[in-house]
Amino acid sequence: MERIFGGVPKRALGLLGLMIASLIIAPAIVNAYVLSVILITLYFAYVGQAWNLMMGYAGQLSLGHTLYVGLGAYTSAALFVHFGISPLIGLFVGMAIAVAAGALIGSMAFRFGIGGVYFALLTIAFAEFTRILFEHFDWVGAMGGFFLPVENRDSSDFLNLRGGPVMFYYVILFLCFAALGVNQWLLRSRLGYYWMAIREDQEAAQAVGINTFRYKMIAVMISAAMTALGGVFIAFYYNNLFPADAFGMHRSIELILAPIIGGMGTLFGPILGAFILTPLGEGLTILMESMGVKAAGVKQLFYGVILLVIIRFVPGGVWPLISKKLGIDKRMKGKSE
Amino acid sequence: MTWDTIANIMIGGVLTGLVYALMALGLSVIFGVIKVVNFAHGEMMALAMYAAFVIFSTYGLDPLLATPIIAGGLFLIGYIMQRALVAPFVTRPEHEQFILLLAVAILLVNGLLLIFGPDAQSVMVEYGFDSFEVGPLILDKVKVYAAAASIAVALSLLLFFKYTRTGKAIRACSDNLRGAQVVGLNIKNLYALTFGLGAACVGAAGCLLSMLVDITPMLAPELTLLAFIIVIIGGLGSLSGALLGGVLIGASEALAGLLITPSMKSLFSFGLLILVLAIRPQGLLGKRSS
């Protein structure tokens, strides 16, 4: 506990408590639509944190992160549909497969000293490769998609992750803040300091005796496992899976927007980014609909503009600016600039 | 399946591969000099393809003849993009460059989607179904023309780099940036010129490819990946590597379409990429960076 809360300014803890409290009572206040928006925001905050662990902390840019989402989603869904295995068990299998995939990519890349751009491209290549494989994988529906049985949504069956939106809401709320706790703990552990050393200067890290291969592998594997868990959630929430959607590159991009906008390498960046971006995107969709404009791509265009502005003018993201204003940046910031 | 069929399909693949090679050449030129990876490459290509489509459908101008116009237009876009957007990023961390161009890519592809919609468009020239018969071989006329034009553009670019003063200056920037600055070269301008030239390559390639495939906005990210696969297989920054990689990918795609199903043809390319990265990460013709 000391590792997680030690040294955090009171003001920050107060804000965090307020935020969690309001999110916990949210289902009793807001309507079903708003709840679904918060739910998906929390999902992006969760997977954004998982990605941030690898890019923000350990400095390894993955642009094919949806690979792990897809693997977690398909594995747990297939085990459930074909064998009736509860997703609470299936998620471990899904995470294991994602970790294996991450280990394969990592070992290929890091062993041969593939870094930076090449690594990013390798992650894309693996995700696309898997997408095409799944498009021809009949056991999980191939191109036609894979569907989970939709039963009544009134009763909640947590053991099989079947139930209404409120149950899913609390599941992702828990995951999101559990991830926050795990990240905070990791950052303050020896591992976290090794990661940041590798991020800042890999050669220097190696020179002082850090086994960079090993710690980069650990980063990829933890990130893959966390992301796969998000995949299990999204599979059972949406009840349908398509290879192009599960493994498509646009998904990978969607996944990294929140942490980039909120602030890579910061603890709160991904959460803040998700809470900025998703409601804005949803608002834009509503606005377009009310004006009777039906054009595909407007939301993405808007995301593109935001991404461009952020990376051009505030490449560190929004969180560092805010935390400075609030005076809670002393030990929250990940970057040592 | 006879040997004739296989040979025909392979040659068709190689001819398409030459157009791919021109596209990849543009990426390689930009990376080789500026050391920035143009992640919006396929999106710029799609832009050129739509330009070719618009020019063809409104003025009836053959994409072959429109190539210089579109290449020129893309040159301008590339020049301005480097000056206005990419230049401040040259010294920034790699991932920030990547994300910047990713944002440009998102803007381009969704802009195209907004204007032209998701449906496929095609450019059908009069001689679209004609072919040359060489012995037992049947060669599509459009593919032969497109490949020949690609070679011409690539060749003139190589000659430009080899013999002109500006070309030599650009090579100097690539070989030794500090040295180039010391002798007083205008780096800013040369970088913008290089980005423009890379964009012109992809513009010409897009214009030519518009005769060979259906045009959709969704083609753009695929083309970006394809360009990357080609230059990584050939060796990032190596111009002859880009040509070799393009031809290899074109041929392997055709072969994959023949042996397995056409929908799995990109599996071949990705497999090839993973193989090359695992065995020879510097690419087939690339030099190992020290």
XYZ file of C-alpha atoms in Angstrom:
627
model
C 0.000 0.000 0.000
C 2.837 2.310 0.855
C 4.173 1.840 -2.682
C 0.849 2.840 -4.156
C -0.180 5.755 -2.001
C 3.051 6.855 -0.385
C 4.074 10.388 -1.178
C 0.983 11.250 -3.177
C -0.121 14.782 -2.274
C -3.342 14.965 -0.260
C -4.939 17.114 -2.907
C -4.338 14.475 -5.560
C -5.735 11.738 -3.360
C -8.796 13.860 -2.674
C -9.396 14.436 -6.367
C -8.912 10.773 -7.123
C -11.356 9.816 -4.376
C -13.923 12.277 -5.650
C -13.545 10.926 -9.178
C -13.918 7.305 -8.115
C -16.887 8.118 -5.903
C -18.738 9.936 -8.664
C -18.003 7.120 -11.105
C -19.311 4.562 -8.617
C -22.652 6.311 -8.155
C -22.934 7.236 -11.852
C -25.241 4.328 -12.852
C -27.852 5.570 -10.364
C -27.841 9.071 -11.836
C -27.222 9.065 -15.556
C -29.339 7.462 -18.267
C -28.434 4.352 -20.222
C -26.862 6.231 -23.123
C -24.574 8.370 -20.976
C -23.611 5.290 -19.021
C -22.614 3.502 -22.216
C -20.425 6.474 -23.154
C -18.699 6.469 -19.760
C -18.299 2.721 -20.061
C -16.514 2.928 -23.377
C -14.454 5.838 -22.063
C -13.324 3.658 -19.178
C -12.493 0.901 -21.632
C -10.217 3.204 -23.605
C -8.726 4.488 -20.365
C -7.982 0.886 -19.422
C -6.378 -0.293 -22.661
C -4.634 3.060 -22.979
C -2.969 2.405 -19.642
C -1.905 -1.010 -20.830
C -0.344 0.501 -23.945
C 1.196 3.335 -21.972
C 3.045 0.833 -19.839
C 4.961 -0.321 -22.885
C 5.395 2.946 -24.773
C 5.195 5.541 -22.035
C 7.305 3.743 -19.450
C 9.547 1.384 -21.377
C 9.681 3.436 -24.586
C 8.661 0.678 -27.004
C 6.238 1.975 -29.614
C 3.606 -0.625 -30.448
C 1.219 0.247 -33.241
C -0.357 -3.176 -33.436
C -1.670 -3.352 -29.921
C -5.120 -4.437 -30.995
C -3.515 -7.819 -31.658
C -3.685 -8.516 -27.918
C -7.245 -7.194 -27.662
C -8.270 -9.512 -30.474
C -6.474 -12.541 -29.095
C -7.980 -12.087 -25.638
C -11.417 -11.488 -27.121
C -11.424 -14.406 -29.541
C -9.894 -16.884 -27.099
C -12.292 -16.244 -24.254
C -15.302 -16.039 -26.577
C -14.397 -19.257 -28.410
C -13.848 -21.140 -25.143
C -17.195 -19.906 -23.878
C -19.202 -20.657 -27.007
C -17.614 -23.956 -27.966
C -16.919 -25.483 -24.559
C -19.010 -23.451 -22.153
C -15.922 -22.376 -20.231
C -16.506 -19.307 -18.093
C -14.671 -16.197 -19.248
C -13.297 -15.891 -15.736
C -11.216 -18.953 -16.607
C -10.987 -18.186 -20.314
C -9.403 -14.845 -19.618
C -6.306 -16.565 -18.285
C -6.012 -18.593 -21.471
C -6.548 -15.450 -23.544
C -3.948 -13.572 -21.551
C -1.515 -16.461 -21.860
C -1.910 -16.525 -25.642
C -1.482 -12.756 -25.845
C 1.611 -12.935 -23.656
C 3.005 -15.658 -25.916
C 2.358 -13.497 -28.984
C 3.956 -10.514 -27.276
C 6.934 -12.629 -26.280
C 7.317 -13.848 -29.851
C 7.271 -10.313 -31.282
C 9.490 -9.006 -28.519
C 12.029 -11.793 -28.782
C 12.236 -11.376 -32.544
C 12.599 -7.634 -32.342
C 14.780 -7.185 -29.283
C 17.050 -10.132 -29.970
C 18.002 -8.707 -33.338
C 18.182 -5.158 -32.099
C 15.154 -3.999 -34.047
C 14.133 -0.756 -32.465
C 12.056 2.325 -33.054
C 10.322 2.393 -36.384
C 11.135 -1.189 -37.250
C 9.636 -2.409 -34.017
C 6.472 -0.393 -34.605
C 6.176 -1.847 -38.096
C 6.765 -5.356 -36.838
C 3.867 -4.938 -34.397
C 1.621 -3.742 -37.229
C 2.738 -6.623 -39.421
C 1.889 -9.177 -36.744
C -1.531 -7.663 -36.126
C -2.340 -7.626 -39.849
C -0.984 -11.133 -40.280
C -3.273 -12.342 -37.499
C -6.233 -10.464 -38.964
C -5.854 -12.259 -42.277
C -5.425 -15.599 -40.492
C -8.623 -15.052 -38.527
C -10.463 -14.063 -41.686
C -9.859 -17.632 -42.843
C -10.329 -19.318 -39.465
C -13.695 -21.087 -39.762
C -13.796 -22.318 -36.169
C -14.406 -18.749 -35.045
C -16.595 -17.718 -37.947
C -13.904 -16.388 -40.296
C -15.017 -13.263 -42.197
C -18.655 -13.723 -41.185
C -17.922 -12.890 -37.575
C -18.206 -14.722 -34.302
C -21.248 -14.222 -32.088
C -21.904 -14.843 -28.436
C -25.407 -15.909 -27.460
C -27.342 -12.927 -26.183
C -29.494 -13.914 -23.234
C -31.750 -11.817 -21.079
C -30.000 -8.739 -19.888
C -31.967 -8.287 -16.672
C -30.261 -10.833 -14.487
C -26.549 -10.653 -13.957
C -24.467 -13.792 -14.146
C -21.057 -12.494 -13.253
C -19.408 -15.918 -13.409
C -20.162 -16.125 -17.100
C -19.922 -12.382 -17.645
C -23.511 -12.319 -18.874
C -25.685 -9.463 -17.780
C -26.798 -5.899 -18.255
C -24.771 -2.773 -18.912
C -24.526 -1.859 -15.235
C -22.621 -5.053 -14.474
C -20.233 -4.396 -17.346
C -19.871 -0.835 -16.158
C -18.643 -1.917 -12.737
C -16.354 -4.529 -14.249
C -14.553 -1.982 -16.445
C -14.538 0.600 -13.647
C -12.790 -1.909 -11.457
C -10.336 -2.876 -14.216
C -9.536 0.748 -14.952
C -8.606 1.627 -11.397
C -6.942 -1.711 -10.752
C -4.724 -0.921 -13.741
C -3.998 2.476 -12.262
C -2.924 0.850 -9.006
C -0.794 -1.738 -10.807
C 0.871 0.918 -12.934
C 1.610 3.099 -9.959
C 3.063 0.146 -8.111
C 5.168 -0.902 -11.112
C 6.444 2.616 -11.636
C 7.721 2.790 -8.103
C 9.290 -0.634 -8.243
C 12.794 -1.437 -9.429
C 11.249 -2.617 -12.695
C 9.710 0.791 -13.356
C 13.009 2.565 -12.842
C 14.728 0.124 -15.180
C 12.066 0.775 -17.796
C 12.472 4.509 -17.562
C 16.224 4.161 -17.768
C 15.804 2.137 -20.967
C 13.333 4.674 -22.329
C 15.616 7.622 -21.702
C 18.822 6.052 -22.959
C 19.014 2.414 -23.789
C 22.759 2.298 -24.239
C 23.394 4.004 -20.940
C 20.996 1.585 -19.259
C 22.868 -1.321 -20.750
C 26.166 0.200 -19.669
C 25.128 0.321 -16.023
C 24.261 -3.354 -16.190
C 20.527 -3.405 -16.843
C 19.548 -6.409 -18.917
C 17.589 -4.376 -21.453
C 16.360 -7.393 -23.396
C 14.855 -8.933 -20.309
C 13.119 -5.787 -19.055
C 11.754 -4.844 -22.444
C 10.348 -8.366 -22.750
C 8.704 -8.026 -19.343
C 7.152 -4.723 -20.425
C 5.729 -6.242 -23.600
C 4.371 -9.270 -21.773
C 2.690 -7.352 -18.953
C 1.222 -4.912 -21.442
C -0.025 -7.763 -23.651
C -1.690 -9.496 -20.710
C -3.416 -6.325 -19.542
C -4.585 -5.499 -23.046
C -5.917 -9.024 -23.598
C -8.037 -8.637 -20.476
C -9.584 -5.578 -22.112
C -10.285 -7.786 -25.116
C -12.161 -10.317 -22.972
C -14.271 -7.494 -21.618
C -15.091 -6.008 -25.005
C -15.962 -9.410 -26.498
C -18.528 -10.166 -23.807
C -19.863 -6.633 -23.788
C -20.465 -6.377 -27.523
C -21.219 -10.084 -28.086
C -19.788 -10.020 -31.584
C -16.347 -10.219 -33.076
C -15.094 -9.544 -36.569
C -11.483 -10.019 -37.631
C -11.329 -6.633 -39.376
C -12.647 -4.974 -36.236
C -10.718 -6.992 -33.698
C -7.341 -6.826 -35.418
C -7.707 -3.876 -37.815
C -5.130 -1.132 -37.747
C -7.715 1.564 -37.125
C -8.372 -0.150 -33.800
C -4.727 0.042 -32.852
C -4.748 3.744 -33.628
C -7.940 4.313 -31.657
C -6.332 2.578 -28.729
C -3.272 4.827 -28.606
C -5.081 8.156 -29.003
C -6.084 8.537 -25.347
C -2.616 8.019 -23.848
C -0.981 10.270 -26.468
C -3.448 13.086 -25.889
C -3.476 12.663 -22.123
C 0.259 12.273 -21.888
C 2.507 9.323 -22.639
C 4.532 8.115 -19.712
C 2.271 9.712 -17.148
C 0.120 7.766 -14.775
C -3.081 9.684 -15.350
C -2.529 10.590 -18.985
C -4.448 7.674 -20.529
C -7.439 8.181 -18.236
C -7.532 11.918 -18.827
C -7.077 11.403 -22.576
C -9.966 8.948 -22.720
C -12.217 11.312 -20.772
C -11.347 14.155 -23.147
C -11.549 12.254 -26.393
C -14.413 9.778 -26.160
C -17.115 12.208 -24.951
C -15.972 14.745 -27.555
C -16.171 12.122 -30.290
C -19.620 11.014 -29.108
C -20.775 14.623 -28.868
C -19.644 15.221 -32.408
C -21.568 12.182 -33.601
C -24.746 13.431 -31.884
C -24.248 16.893 -33.314
C -23.807 15.503 -36.810
C -26.904 13.345 -36.441
C -29.024 16.220 -35.179
C -27.935 18.278 -38.164
C -28.898 15.417 -40.418
C -25.380 14.979 -41.741
C -24.492 11.373 -42.282
C -20.897 11.219 -43.277
C -18.477 8.459 -42.457
C -15.080 9.590 -41.319
C -15.969 12.885 -39.619
C -15.154 11.534 -36.168
C -11.856 10.125 -37.378
C -11.062 13.396 -39.126
C -11.651 15.152 -35.839
C -9.387 12.671 -34.022
C -6.743 13.318 -36.641
C -6.898 17.068 -36.059
C -6.612 16.636 -32.297
C -3.704 14.234 -32.686
C -1.921 16.652 -35.012
C -2.406 19.628 -32.714
C -1.310 17.719 -29.625
C 1.811 16.217 -31.134
C 2.754 19.501 -32.794
C 2.285 21.825 -29.840
C 2.084 19.739 -26.645
C 3.875 16.470 -27.405
C 3.959 15.670 -23.686
C 0.158 15.564 -23.599
C -2.414 17.427 -21.560
C -1.849 15.841 -18.155
C 1.532 17.471 -17.418
C -0.041 20.885 -17.987
C -2.952 20.165 -15.678
C -0.943 18.526 -12.942
C 1.343 21.554 -12.885
C -1.671 23.802 -12.452
C -2.966 21.641 -9.640
C 0.424 21.474 -8.034
C 0.428 17.698 -7.964
C 3.127 17.129 -10.527
C 5.944 16.548 -8.064
C 5.982 12.830 -8.114
C 3.262 11.996 -10.571
C 5.207 12.770 -13.652
C 6.964 9.981 -15.411
C 9.188 12.034 -17.667
C 12.319 13.361 -16.072
C 12.610 16.478 -18.122
C -2.516 -25.078 -64.835
C 0.038 -24.688 -67.546
C 3.444 -23.075 -67.358
C 2.164 -20.389 -69.703
C -0.503 -19.342 -67.216
C 1.974 -19.282 -64.375
C 4.446 -17.256 -66.418
C 1.708 -14.815 -67.418
C 0.587 -14.302 -63.862
C 4.125 -13.920 -62.601
C 4.958 -11.350 -65.251
C 1.784 -9.472 -64.437
C 2.892 -9.487 -60.799
C 6.350 -8.209 -61.657
C 4.905 -5.391 -63.788
C 2.596 -4.303 -60.950
C 5.561 -4.717 -58.625
C 7.471 -2.097 -60.604
C 4.743 0.434 -59.829
C 4.941 -0.598 -56.166
C 8.681 -0.126 -56.414
C 8.263 3.482 -57.518
C 5.999 4.104 -54.535
C 8.531 2.520 -52.185
C 11.315 4.518 -53.811
C 9.594 7.679 -52.643
C 9.507 6.402 -49.076
C 13.127 5.359 -49.252
C 14.274 8.731 -50.628
C 12.553 10.599 -47.805
C 13.895 8.300 -45.136
C 17.356 8.113 -46.631
C 17.870 11.867 -46.468
C 15.602 13.355 -43.817
C 15.559 10.223 -41.604
C 11.846 10.702 -41.130
C 9.549 7.802 -41.869
C 6.615 8.983 -43.921
C 3.760 7.117 -42.356
C 1.274 8.922 -44.615
C 2.837 7.450 -47.740
C -0.031 5.242 -48.841
C -2.470 8.040 -48.061
C -0.550 10.364 -50.380
C -0.659 7.607 -52.957
C -4.436 7.330 -52.571
C -4.659 11.101 -52.989
C -2.784 10.796 -56.285
C -5.039 7.932 -57.375
C -8.141 10.018 -56.739
C -6.541 12.947 -58.563
C -5.967 10.672 -61.550
C -9.563 9.486 -61.302
C -10.968 13.027 -61.182
C -8.816 14.217 -64.068
C -9.755 11.163 -66.101
C -13.473 11.365 -65.454
C -13.786 15.122 -66.006
C -11.298 15.784 -68.798
C -10.841 12.280 -70.121
C -7.107 12.618 -69.778
C -5.247 9.316 -69.790
C -3.473 8.770 -66.423
C -0.281 8.066 -68.357
C -0.341 11.639 -69.651
C -1.597 13.026 -66.341
C 1.393 11.559 -64.503
C 3.621 14.668 -64.775
C 0.788 16.937 -63.601
C -0.050 14.777 -60.591
C 3.591 14.192 -59.735
C 4.073 17.960 -59.840
C 1.076 18.514 -57.596
C 2.298 15.993 -55.073
C 5.756 17.558 -55.234
C 4.239 20.840 -54.102
C 2.255 19.154 -51.354
C 5.343 17.325 -50.161
C 7.461 20.481 -50.260
C 4.943 22.456 -48.231
C 4.352 19.584 -45.828
C 8.038 19.359 -45.023
C 8.393 23.112 -44.608
C 5.276 23.663 -42.531
C 4.823 20.450 -40.617
C 7.688 18.007 -40.602
C 10.666 20.383 -40.353
C 10.323 21.082 -36.606
C 10.078 17.341 -36.022
C 13.352 16.398 -37.668
C 15.204 16.670 -34.378
C 12.353 15.377 -32.214
C 12.101 11.782 -30.943
C 11.264 9.132 -33.484
C 7.887 8.234 -32.038
C 6.724 11.845 -32.244
C 7.566 11.957 -35.952
C 5.689 8.745 -36.389
C 2.616 10.031 -34.578
C 2.692 13.309 -36.520
C 2.603 11.506 -39.845
C 0.019 9.093 -38.497
C -2.174 12.130 -37.825
C -1.581 13.367 -41.375
C -2.493 9.901 -42.631
C -5.746 9.872 -40.642
C -6.648 13.312 -41.998
C -5.921 12.347 -45.595
C -7.727 9.033 -45.622
C -10.820 10.351 -43.864
C -10.834 13.463 -46.022
C -10.899 11.227 -49.086
C -13.614 9.117 -47.480
C -15.728 12.229 -46.881
C -15.341 13.518 -50.420
C -15.490 10.331 -52.444
C -17.338 7.916 -50.188
C -16.366 4.334 -49.448
C -17.319 2.864 -52.824
C -14.669 1.759 -55.254
C -13.963 3.923 -58.288
C -12.052 2.859 -61.340
C -10.244 4.392 -64.261
C -11.018 2.515 -67.451
C -8.856 3.616 -70.353
C -9.760 2.672 -73.935
C -6.998 0.129 -74.262
C -7.871 -1.348 -70.856
C -8.494 -4.816 -72.211
C -5.823 -4.834 -74.908
C -2.733 -6.904 -74.595
C 0.605 -7.613 -76.218
C 1.289 -11.125 -77.353
C 4.887 -12.185 -77.075
C 5.158 -15.797 -78.142
C 2.997 -17.750 -75.701
C 2.843 -14.843 -73.285
C -0.013 -12.385 -73.048
C 0.859 -9.081 -71.407
C -1.768 -6.544 -70.351
C -1.145 -3.312 -72.172
C -1.921 -1.103 -69.168
C 0.451 -3.038 -66.971
C 3.258 -2.785 -69.504
C 2.733 0.951 -69.919
C 2.490 1.550 -66.178
C 5.619 -0.466 -65.504
C 7.548 1.286 -68.288
C 6.507 4.694 -66.980
C 7.516 3.670 -63.457
C 10.947 2.641 -64.654
C 11.300 5.927 -66.537
C 10.424 7.997 -63.466
C 12.672 5.948 -61.196
C 15.540 6.168 -63.643
C 15.271 9.919 -64.048
C 15.267 10.287 -60.265
C 18.411 8.196 -59.982
C 20.084 10.246 -62.720
C 19.016 13.429 -60.963
C 20.697 12.291 -57.753
C 23.799 11.181 -59.595
C 24.517 14.059 -61.950
C 22.792 17.307 -61.033
C 24.225 19.786 -58.538
C 21.049 19.741 -56.434
C 20.990 15.960 -56.491
C 24.573 15.842 -55.283
C 23.774 18.365 -52.572
C 20.903 16.213 -51.342
C 23.161 13.186 -51.253
C 25.673 15.213 -49.297
C 23.011 15.978 -46.646
C 22.256 12.306 -46.398
C 25.899 11.228 -46.129
C 27.121 13.844 -43.720
C 24.696 16.411 -42.421
C 27.230 18.389 -40.411
C 29.612 18.519 -43.367
C 26.814 19.704 -45.620
C 25.991 22.471 -43.166
C 29.642 23.475 -42.921
C 30.001 23.960 -46.667
C 26.925 26.159 -46.577
C 24.179 24.065 -48.120
C 20.657 25.271 -47.478
C 19.503 22.248 -45.543
C 15.964 23.473 -44.986
C 15.373 23.912 -48.672
C 17.090 20.664 -49.619
C 15.027 18.704 -47.112
C 11.841 20.211 -48.470
C 12.978 19.403 -52.010
C 13.673 15.822 -50.967
C 10.284 15.410 -49.350
C 8.781 16.906 -52.501
C 10.667 14.456 -54.693
C 9.583 11.517 -52.560
C 6.008 12.749 -52.770
C 6.342 13.178 -56.542
C 7.450 9.539 -56.805
C 4.457 8.334 -54.887
C 2.264 10.706 -56.893
C 3.447 9.240 -60.176
C 3.098 5.720 -58.787
C -0.432 6.421 -57.585
C -1.409 7.885 -60.913
C -0.124 4.793 -62.703
C -1.625 2.361 -60.209
C -5.042 3.959 -60.702
C -5.145 2.197 -64.079
C -4.483 -1.193 -62.505
C -6.653 -1.424 -59.401
C -9.954 -0.113 -58.082
C -9.612 3.005 -55.962
C -11.037 3.161 -52.440
C -9.929 5.229 -49.437
C -9.362 1.988 -47.550
C -6.594 1.152 -49.966
C -4.450 3.871 -48.382
C -3.349 2.168 -45.140
C -2.735 -1.035 -47.040
C -0.481 0.815 -49.448
C 1.400 2.434 -46.577
C 2.073 -0.987 -45.125
C 3.009 -2.344 -48.520
C 5.494 0.478 -49.079
C 7.050 -0.232 -45.695
C 7.236 -3.927 -46.351
C 8.969 -3.278 -49.657
C 11.579 -0.897 -48.293
C 12.271 -3.038 -45.267
C 12.698 -6.112 -47.433
C 14.923 -4.200 -49.833
C 16.708 -2.217 -47.141
C 15.484 1.109 -45.769
C 17.291 3.973 -47.480
C 18.614 1.814 -50.322
C 17.162 2.904 -53.656
C 18.013 -0.239 -55.588
C 16.664 -2.215 -52.623
C 13.308 -0.501 -53.033
C 13.184 -1.567 -56.673
C 14.118 -5.149 -55.866
C 11.638 -5.274 -52.983
C 8.832 -3.949 -55.175
C 9.377 -6.561 -57.818
C 9.656 -9.315 -55.211
C 6.439 -8.287 -53.509
C 4.592 -7.932 -56.809
C 5.674 -11.394 -57.893
C 4.974 -13.014 -54.524
C 1.506 -11.471 -54.365
C 0.710 -12.818 -57.807
C 2.053 -16.213 -56.819
C 0.068 -16.222 -53.591
C -3.087 -15.350 -55.498
C -2.377 -18.298 -57.737
C -1.415 -20.864 -55.111
C -3.730 -20.019 -52.227
C -6.663 -17.625 -52.403
C -6.344 -14.005 -53.539
C -7.676 -12.790 -50.184
C -4.653 -14.273 -48.499
C -2.118 -12.660 -50.784
C -1.041 -10.030 -48.273
C -0.343 -12.833 -45.824
C 2.570 -13.671 -48.100
C 3.947 -10.150 -47.932
C 3.660 -9.991 -44.152
C 5.246 -13.402 -43.855
C 8.098 -12.238 -46.065
C 8.509 -9.115 -43.937
C 8.648 -11.063 -40.690
C 11.134 -13.464 -42.244
C 13.397 -10.665 -43.462
C 13.235 -8.847 -40.138
C 14.160 -12.029 -38.326
C 16.988 -13.099 -40.589
C 18.343 -9.941 -42.141
C 16.865 -6.889 -40.402
C 18.871 -4.436 -42.497
C 17.056 -5.690 -45.607
C 18.325 -7.560 -48.617
C 20.397 -4.720 -50.046
C 20.672 -2.541 -46.940
C 23.870 -1.833 -45.117
C 24.032 -2.601 -41.453
C 23.975 0.639 -39.529
C 26.849 0.992 -37.143
